[in-house]
PDB file of C-alpha atoms in Angstrom:
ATOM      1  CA  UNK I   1       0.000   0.000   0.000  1.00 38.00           C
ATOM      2  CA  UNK I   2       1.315   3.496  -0.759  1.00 35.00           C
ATOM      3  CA  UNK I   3       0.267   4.732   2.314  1.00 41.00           C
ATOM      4  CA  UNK I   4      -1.628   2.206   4.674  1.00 48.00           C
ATOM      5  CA  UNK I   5      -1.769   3.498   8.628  1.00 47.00           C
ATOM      6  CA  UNK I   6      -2.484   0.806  11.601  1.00 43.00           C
ATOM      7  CA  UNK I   7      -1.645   0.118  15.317  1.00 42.00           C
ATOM      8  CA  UNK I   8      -0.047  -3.592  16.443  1.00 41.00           C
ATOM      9  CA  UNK I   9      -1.067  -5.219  18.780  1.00 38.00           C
ATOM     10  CA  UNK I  10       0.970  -2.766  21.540  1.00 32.00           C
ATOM     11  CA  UNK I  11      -1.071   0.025  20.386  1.00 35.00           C
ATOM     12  CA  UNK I  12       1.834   1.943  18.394  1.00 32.00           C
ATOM     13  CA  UNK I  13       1.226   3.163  15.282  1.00 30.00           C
ATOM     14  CA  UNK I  14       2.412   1.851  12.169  1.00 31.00           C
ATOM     15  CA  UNK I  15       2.692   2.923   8.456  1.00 36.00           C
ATOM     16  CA  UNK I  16       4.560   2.617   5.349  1.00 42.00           C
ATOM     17  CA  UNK I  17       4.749   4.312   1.719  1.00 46.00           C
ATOM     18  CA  UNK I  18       4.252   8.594   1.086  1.00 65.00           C
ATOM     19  CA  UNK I  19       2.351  10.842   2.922  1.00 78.00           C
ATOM     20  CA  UNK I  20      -0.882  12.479   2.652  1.00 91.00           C
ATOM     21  CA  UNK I  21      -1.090  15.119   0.038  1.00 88.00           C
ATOM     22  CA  UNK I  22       1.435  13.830  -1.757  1.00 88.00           C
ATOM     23  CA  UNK I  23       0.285  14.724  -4.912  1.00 88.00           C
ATOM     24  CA  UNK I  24      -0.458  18.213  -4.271  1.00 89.00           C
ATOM     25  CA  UNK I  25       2.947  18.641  -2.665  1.00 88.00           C
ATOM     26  CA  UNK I  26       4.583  17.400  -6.386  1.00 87.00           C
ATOM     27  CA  UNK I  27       2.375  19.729  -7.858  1.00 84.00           C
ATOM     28  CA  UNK I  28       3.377  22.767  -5.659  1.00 81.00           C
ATOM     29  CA  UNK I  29       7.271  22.050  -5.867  1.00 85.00           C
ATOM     30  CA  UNK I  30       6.921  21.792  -9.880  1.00 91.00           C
ATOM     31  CA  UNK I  31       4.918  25.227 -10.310  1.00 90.00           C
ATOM     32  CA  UNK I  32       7.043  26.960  -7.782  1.00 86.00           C
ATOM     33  CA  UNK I  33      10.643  25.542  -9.658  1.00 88.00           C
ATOM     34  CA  UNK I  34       9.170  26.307 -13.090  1.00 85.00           C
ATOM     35  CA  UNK I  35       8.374  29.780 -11.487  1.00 87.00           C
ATOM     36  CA  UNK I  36      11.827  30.062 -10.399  1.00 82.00           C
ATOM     37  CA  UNK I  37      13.189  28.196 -13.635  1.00 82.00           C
ATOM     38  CA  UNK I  38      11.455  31.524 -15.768  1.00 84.00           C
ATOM     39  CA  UNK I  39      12.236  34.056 -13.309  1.00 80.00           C
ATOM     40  CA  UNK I  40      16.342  33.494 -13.519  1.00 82.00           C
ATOM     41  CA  UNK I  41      16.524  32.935 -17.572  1.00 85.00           C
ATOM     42  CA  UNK I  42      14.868  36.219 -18.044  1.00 83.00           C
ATOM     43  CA  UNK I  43      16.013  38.118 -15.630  1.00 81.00           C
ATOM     44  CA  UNK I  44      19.705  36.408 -14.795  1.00 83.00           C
ATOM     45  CA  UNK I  45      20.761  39.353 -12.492  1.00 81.00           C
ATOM     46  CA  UNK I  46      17.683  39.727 -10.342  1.00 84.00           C
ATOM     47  CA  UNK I  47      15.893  37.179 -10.716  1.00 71.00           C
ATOM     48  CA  UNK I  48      16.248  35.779  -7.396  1.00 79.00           C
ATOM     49  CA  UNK I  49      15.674  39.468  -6.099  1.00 77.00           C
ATOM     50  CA  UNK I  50      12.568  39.828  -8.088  1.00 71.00           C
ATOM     51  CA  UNK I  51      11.418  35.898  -6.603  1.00 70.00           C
ATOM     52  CA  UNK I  52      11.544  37.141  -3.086  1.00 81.00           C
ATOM     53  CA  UNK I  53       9.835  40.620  -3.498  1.00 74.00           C
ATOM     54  CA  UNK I  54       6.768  39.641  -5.039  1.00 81.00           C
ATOM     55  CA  UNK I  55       4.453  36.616  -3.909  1.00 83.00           C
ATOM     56  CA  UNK I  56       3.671  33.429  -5.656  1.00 83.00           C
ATOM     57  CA  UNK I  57       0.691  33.959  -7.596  1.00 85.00           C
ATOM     58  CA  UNK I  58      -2.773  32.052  -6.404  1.00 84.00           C
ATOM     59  CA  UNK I  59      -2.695  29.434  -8.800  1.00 84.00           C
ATOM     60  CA  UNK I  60       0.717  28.070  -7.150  1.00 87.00           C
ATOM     61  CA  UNK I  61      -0.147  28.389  -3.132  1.00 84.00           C
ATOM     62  CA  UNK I  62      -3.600  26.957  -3.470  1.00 87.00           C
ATOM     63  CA  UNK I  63      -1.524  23.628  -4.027  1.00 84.00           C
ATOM     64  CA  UNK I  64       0.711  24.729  -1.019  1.00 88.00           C
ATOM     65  CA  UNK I  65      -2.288  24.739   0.833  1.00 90.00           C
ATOM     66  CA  UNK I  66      -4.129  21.984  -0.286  1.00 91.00           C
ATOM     67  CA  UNK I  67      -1.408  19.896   0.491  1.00 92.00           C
ATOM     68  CA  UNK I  68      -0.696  21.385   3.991  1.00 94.00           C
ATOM     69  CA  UNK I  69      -4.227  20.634   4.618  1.00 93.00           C
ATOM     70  CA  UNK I  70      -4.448  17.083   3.789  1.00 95.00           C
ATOM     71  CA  UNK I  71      -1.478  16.346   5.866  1.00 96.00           C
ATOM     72  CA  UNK I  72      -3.387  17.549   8.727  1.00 96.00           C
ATOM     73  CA  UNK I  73      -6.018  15.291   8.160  1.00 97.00           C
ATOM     74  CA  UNK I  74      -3.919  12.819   7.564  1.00 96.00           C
ATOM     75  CA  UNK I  75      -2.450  13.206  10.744  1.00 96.00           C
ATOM     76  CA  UNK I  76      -4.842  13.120  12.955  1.00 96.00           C
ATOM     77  CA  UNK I  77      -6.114   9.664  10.630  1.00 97.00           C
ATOM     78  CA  UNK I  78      -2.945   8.101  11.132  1.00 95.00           C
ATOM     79  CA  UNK I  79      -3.347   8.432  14.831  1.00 94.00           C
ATOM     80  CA  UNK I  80      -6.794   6.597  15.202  1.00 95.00           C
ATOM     81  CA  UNK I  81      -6.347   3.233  16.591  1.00 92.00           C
ATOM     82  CA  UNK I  82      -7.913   0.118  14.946  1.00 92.00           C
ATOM     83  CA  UNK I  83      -8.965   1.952  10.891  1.00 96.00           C
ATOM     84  CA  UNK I  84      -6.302   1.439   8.109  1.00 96.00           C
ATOM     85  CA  UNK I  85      -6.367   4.594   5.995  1.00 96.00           C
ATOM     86  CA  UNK I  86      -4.819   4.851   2.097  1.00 96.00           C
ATOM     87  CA  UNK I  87      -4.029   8.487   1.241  1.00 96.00           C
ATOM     88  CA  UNK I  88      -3.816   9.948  -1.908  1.00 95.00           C
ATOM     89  CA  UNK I  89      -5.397   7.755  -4.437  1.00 94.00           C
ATOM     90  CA  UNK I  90      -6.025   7.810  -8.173  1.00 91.00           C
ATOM     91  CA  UNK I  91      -9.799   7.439  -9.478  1.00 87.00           C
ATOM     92  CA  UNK I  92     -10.373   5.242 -11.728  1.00 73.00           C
ATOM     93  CA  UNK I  93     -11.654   6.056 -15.452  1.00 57.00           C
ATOM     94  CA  UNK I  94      -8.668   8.543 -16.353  1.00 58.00           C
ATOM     95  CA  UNK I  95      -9.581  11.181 -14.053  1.00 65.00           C
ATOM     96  CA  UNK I  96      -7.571  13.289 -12.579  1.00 71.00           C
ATOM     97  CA  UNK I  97      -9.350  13.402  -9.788  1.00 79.00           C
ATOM     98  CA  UNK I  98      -8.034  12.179  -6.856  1.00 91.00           C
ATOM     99  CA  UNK I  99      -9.551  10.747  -3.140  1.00 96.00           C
ATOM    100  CA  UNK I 100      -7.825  12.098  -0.026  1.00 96.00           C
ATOM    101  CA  UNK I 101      -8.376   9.321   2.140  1.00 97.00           C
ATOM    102  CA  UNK I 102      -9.695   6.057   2.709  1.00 97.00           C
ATOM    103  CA  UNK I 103     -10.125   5.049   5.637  1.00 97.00           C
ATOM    104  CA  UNK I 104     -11.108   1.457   6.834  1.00 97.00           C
ATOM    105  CA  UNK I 105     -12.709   1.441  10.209  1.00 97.00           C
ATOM    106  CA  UNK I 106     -14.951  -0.848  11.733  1.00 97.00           C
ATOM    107  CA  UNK I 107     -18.328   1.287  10.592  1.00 96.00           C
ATOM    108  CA  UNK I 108     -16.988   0.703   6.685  1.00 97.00           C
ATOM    109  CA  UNK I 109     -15.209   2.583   4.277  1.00 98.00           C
ATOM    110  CA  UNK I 110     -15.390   6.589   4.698  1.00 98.00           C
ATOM    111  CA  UNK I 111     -14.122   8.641   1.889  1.00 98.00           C
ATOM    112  CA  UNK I 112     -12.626  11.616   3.161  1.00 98.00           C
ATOM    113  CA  UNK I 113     -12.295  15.168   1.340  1.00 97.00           C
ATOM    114  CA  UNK I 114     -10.339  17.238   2.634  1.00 98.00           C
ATOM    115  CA  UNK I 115     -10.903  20.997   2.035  1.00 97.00           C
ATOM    116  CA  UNK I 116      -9.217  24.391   2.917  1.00 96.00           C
ATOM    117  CA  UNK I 117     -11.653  26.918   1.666  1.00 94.00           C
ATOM    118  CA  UNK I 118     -10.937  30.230   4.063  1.00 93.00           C
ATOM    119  CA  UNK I 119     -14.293  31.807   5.474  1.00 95.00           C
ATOM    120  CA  UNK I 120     -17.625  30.651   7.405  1.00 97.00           C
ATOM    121  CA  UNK I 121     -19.140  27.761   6.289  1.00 97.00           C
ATOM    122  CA  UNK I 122     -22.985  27.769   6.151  1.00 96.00           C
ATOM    123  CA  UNK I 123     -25.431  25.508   5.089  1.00 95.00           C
ATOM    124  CA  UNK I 124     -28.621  27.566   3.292  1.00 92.00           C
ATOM    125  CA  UNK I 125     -32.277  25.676   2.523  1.00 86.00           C
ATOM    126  CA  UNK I 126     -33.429  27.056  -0.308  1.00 80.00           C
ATOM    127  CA  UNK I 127     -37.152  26.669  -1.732  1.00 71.00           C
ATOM    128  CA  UNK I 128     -40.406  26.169  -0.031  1.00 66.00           C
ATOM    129  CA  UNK I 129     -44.529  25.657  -1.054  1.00 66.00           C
ATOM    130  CA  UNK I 130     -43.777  26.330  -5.489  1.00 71.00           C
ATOM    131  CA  UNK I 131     -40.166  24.807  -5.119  1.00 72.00           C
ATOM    132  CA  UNK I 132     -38.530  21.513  -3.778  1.00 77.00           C
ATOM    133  CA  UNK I 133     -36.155  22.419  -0.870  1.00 79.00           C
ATOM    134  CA  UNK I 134     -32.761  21.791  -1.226  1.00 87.00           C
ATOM    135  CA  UNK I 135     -29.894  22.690   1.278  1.00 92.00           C
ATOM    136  CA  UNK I 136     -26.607  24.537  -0.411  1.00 94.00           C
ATOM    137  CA  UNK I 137     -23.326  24.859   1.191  1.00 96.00           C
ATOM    138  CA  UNK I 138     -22.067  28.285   1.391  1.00 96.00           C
ATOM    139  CA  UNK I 139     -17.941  29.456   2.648  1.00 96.00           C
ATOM    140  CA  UNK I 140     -16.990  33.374   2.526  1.00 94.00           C
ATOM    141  CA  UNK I 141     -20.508  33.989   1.053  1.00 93.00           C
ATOM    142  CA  UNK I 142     -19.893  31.818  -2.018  1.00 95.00           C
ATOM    143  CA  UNK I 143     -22.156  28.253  -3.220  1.00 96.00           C
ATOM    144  CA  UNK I 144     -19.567  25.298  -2.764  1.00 96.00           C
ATOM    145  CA  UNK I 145     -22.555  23.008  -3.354  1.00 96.00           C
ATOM    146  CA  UNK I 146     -20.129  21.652  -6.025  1.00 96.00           C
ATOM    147  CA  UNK I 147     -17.883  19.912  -3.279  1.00 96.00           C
ATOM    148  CA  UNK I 148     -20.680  18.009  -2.251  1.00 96.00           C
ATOM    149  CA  UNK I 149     -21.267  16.727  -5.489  1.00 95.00           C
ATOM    150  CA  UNK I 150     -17.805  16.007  -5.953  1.00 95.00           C
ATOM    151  CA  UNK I 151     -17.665  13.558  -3.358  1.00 97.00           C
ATOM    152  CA  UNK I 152     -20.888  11.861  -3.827  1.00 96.00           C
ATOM    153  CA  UNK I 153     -19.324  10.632  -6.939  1.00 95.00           C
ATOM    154  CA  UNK I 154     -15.915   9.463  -4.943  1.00 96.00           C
ATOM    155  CA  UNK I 155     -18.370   7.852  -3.089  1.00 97.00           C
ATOM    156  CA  UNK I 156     -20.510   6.053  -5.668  1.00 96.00           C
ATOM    157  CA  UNK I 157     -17.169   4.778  -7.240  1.00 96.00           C
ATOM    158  CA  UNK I 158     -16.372   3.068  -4.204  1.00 97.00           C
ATOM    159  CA  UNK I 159     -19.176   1.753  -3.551  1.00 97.00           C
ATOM    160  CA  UNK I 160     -19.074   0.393  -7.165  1.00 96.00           C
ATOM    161  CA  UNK I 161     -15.589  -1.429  -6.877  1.00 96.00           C
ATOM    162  CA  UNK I 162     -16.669  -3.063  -3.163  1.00 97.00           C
ATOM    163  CA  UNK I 163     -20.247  -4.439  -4.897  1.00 96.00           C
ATOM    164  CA  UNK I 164     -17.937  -5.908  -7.968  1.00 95.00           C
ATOM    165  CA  UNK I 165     -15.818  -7.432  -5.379  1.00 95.00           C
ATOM    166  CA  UNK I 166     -19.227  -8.756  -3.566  1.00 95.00           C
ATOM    167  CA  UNK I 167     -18.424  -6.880  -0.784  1.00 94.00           C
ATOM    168  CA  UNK I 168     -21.159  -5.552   1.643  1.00 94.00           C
ATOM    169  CA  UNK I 169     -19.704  -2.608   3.474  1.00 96.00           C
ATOM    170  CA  UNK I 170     -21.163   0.613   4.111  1.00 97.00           C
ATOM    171  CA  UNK I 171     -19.536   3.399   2.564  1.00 98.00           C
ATOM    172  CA  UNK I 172     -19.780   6.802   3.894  1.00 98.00           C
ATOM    173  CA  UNK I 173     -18.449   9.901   2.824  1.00 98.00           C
ATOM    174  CA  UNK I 174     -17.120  13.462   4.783  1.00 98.00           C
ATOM    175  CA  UNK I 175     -16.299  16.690   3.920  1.00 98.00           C
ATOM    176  CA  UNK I 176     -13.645  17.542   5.948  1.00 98.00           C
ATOM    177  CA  UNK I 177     -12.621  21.467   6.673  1.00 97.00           C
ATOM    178  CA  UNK I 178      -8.751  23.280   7.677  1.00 97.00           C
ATOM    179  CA  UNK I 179      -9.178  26.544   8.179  1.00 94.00           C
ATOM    180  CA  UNK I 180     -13.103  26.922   7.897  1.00 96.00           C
ATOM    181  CA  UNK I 181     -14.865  28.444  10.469  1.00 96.00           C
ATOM    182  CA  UNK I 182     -17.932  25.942  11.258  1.00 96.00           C
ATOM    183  CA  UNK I 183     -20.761  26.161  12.766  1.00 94.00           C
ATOM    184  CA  UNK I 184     -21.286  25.652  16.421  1.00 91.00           C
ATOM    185  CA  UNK I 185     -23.377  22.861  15.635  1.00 90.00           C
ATOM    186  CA  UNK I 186     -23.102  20.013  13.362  1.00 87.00           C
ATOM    187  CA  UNK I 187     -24.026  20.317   9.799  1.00 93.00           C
ATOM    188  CA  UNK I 188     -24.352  17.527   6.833  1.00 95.00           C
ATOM    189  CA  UNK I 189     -26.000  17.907   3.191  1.00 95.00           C
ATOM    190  CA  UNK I 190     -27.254  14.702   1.975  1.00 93.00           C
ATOM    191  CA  UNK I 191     -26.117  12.827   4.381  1.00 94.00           C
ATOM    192  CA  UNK I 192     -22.304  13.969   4.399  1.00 96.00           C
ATOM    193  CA  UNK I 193     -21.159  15.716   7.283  1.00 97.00           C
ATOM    194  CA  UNK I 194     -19.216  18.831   7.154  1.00 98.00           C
ATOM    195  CA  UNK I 195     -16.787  18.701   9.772  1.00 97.00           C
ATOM    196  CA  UNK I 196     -13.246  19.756  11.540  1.00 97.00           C
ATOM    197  CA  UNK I 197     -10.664  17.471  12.115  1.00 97.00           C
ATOM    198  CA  UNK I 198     -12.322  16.673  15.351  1.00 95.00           C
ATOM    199  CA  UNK I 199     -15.269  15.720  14.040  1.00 96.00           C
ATOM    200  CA  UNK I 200     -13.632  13.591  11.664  1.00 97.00           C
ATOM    201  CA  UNK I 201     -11.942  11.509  14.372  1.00 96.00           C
ATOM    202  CA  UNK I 202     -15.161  11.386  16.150  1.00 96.00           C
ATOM    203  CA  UNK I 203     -17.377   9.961  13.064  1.00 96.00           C
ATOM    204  CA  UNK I 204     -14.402   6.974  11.971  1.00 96.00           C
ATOM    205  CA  UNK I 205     -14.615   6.049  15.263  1.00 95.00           C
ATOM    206  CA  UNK I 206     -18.205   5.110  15.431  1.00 94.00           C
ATOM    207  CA  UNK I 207     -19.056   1.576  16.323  1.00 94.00           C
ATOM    208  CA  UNK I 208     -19.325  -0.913  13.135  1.00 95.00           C
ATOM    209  CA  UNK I 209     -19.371  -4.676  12.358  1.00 94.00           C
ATOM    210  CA  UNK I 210     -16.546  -4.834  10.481  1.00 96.00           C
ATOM    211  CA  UNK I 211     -13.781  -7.006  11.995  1.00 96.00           C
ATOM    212  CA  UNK I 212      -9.749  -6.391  11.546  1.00 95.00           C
ATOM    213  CA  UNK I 213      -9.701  -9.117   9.139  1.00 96.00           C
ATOM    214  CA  UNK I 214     -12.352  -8.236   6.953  1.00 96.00           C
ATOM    215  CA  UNK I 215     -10.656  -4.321   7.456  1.00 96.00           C
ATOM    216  CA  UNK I 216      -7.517  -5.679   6.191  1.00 95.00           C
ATOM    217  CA  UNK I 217      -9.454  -7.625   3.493  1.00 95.00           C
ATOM    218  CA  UNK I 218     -10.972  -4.510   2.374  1.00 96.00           C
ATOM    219  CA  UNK I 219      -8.040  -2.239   2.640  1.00 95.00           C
ATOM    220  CA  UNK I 220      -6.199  -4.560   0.488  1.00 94.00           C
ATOM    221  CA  UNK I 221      -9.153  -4.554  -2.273  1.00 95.00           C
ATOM    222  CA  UNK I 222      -9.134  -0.947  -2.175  1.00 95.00           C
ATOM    223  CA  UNK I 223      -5.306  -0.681  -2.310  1.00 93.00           C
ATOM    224  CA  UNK I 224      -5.539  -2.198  -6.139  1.00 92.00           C
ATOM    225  CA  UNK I 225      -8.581  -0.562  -7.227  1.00 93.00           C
ATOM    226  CA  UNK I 226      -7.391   3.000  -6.130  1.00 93.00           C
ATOM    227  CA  UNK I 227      -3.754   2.900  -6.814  1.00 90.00           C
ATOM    228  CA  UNK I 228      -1.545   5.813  -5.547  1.00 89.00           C
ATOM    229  CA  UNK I 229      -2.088   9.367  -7.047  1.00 85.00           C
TER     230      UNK I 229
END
């Protein structure tokens, strides 16, 4: 596994392969070098100078981020006794999409996104009598609806390669938020829960039926549907 997390039977975590947010980490390190790369052969003699006076532009330290985020989440994963978690995995199908985290725990399969949009979160109904209702997701003032919808279909994928396997496990999904101011209370849209890091820990925790050999049998299943972003 690239990245499989578990405790032994002393209780100490163990884990092997790259760390969460890999991916996003390569992709930061190759925008800000080819950044760097373009600054020096144009300007040879200040190049450098000019690198450290102005920022990076957004489209570079959104992956900084990203990936600073989903190494905190995969932190506190990685710390949860009795789950096995894969971080960092390709979807299947040739997207470029990629899942955060899967964790294994004994409630089934949770498919963790992890998310660093800056702002309050706040979850809006929206219709009434004329109208169905519907419940968007709202950060800074903005409709991130979209993220939900994002991971529904992470979700649905999953669930698609466990029922080919003739698995039975539930498969849950979570939105999970660094740097988001929440509510006070909990919140979930369809289902998925829009949580902190705290949260998070509290939800793969929850009590299940799924025993550490069928985890491990699932984890490994997972491992080669979802291979390593």
């Amino acid at each position: 596994m690239k990245r499989s997390s578990r405790r032994d039977d002393a209780g100490d975590a163990t884990s092997a392969g790259s760390p969460a947010g890999a991916s996003a980490r390569r992709e930061y390190d190759r925008r800000r070098a080819q950044r760097e790369d373009h600054a020096r052969a144009r300007f040879p003699r200040i190049g450098g100078l000019l690198l450290a006076l102005n920022e990076e532009p957004t489209s570079t330290r959104v992956w900084d981020q990203g990936a600073k985020g989903e190494e905190a989440v995969g932190a506190v994963l990685d710390g949860i006794a009795d789950v096995l978690v894969l971080h960092d995995r390709r979807l299947n199908g040739g997207s470029r999409a990629n899942i955060d985290h899967l964790v294994v725990a004994a409630s089934g399969v949770w498919v963790v996104d992890t998310k660093t949009h800056k702002g309050d979160l706040e979850v809006r109904r929206l219709g009434g009598v004329f109208r169905p209702r519907e419940d968007r997701l709202l950060i800074n003032g903005r409709d991130r609806t979209s993220l939900i919808e994002g991971l529904q279909r992470q979700v649905e994928t999953v669930q698609r390669a466990l029922i080919t396997a003739q698995l039975d496990v539930p498969v849950h999904g979570a939105l999970c938020f660094v740097g988001t101011t929440l509510p006070w209370t909990d919140k979930a849209i369809d289902g998925i829960p829009l949580i902190g890091r705290r949260g998070l820990r509290k939800a793969v925790q929850r009590r299940g039926d799924l025993d550490a050999a069928a985890r491990a049998s699932v984890a490994a299943l997972l491992d080669s549907r979802f291979p390593p972003a």
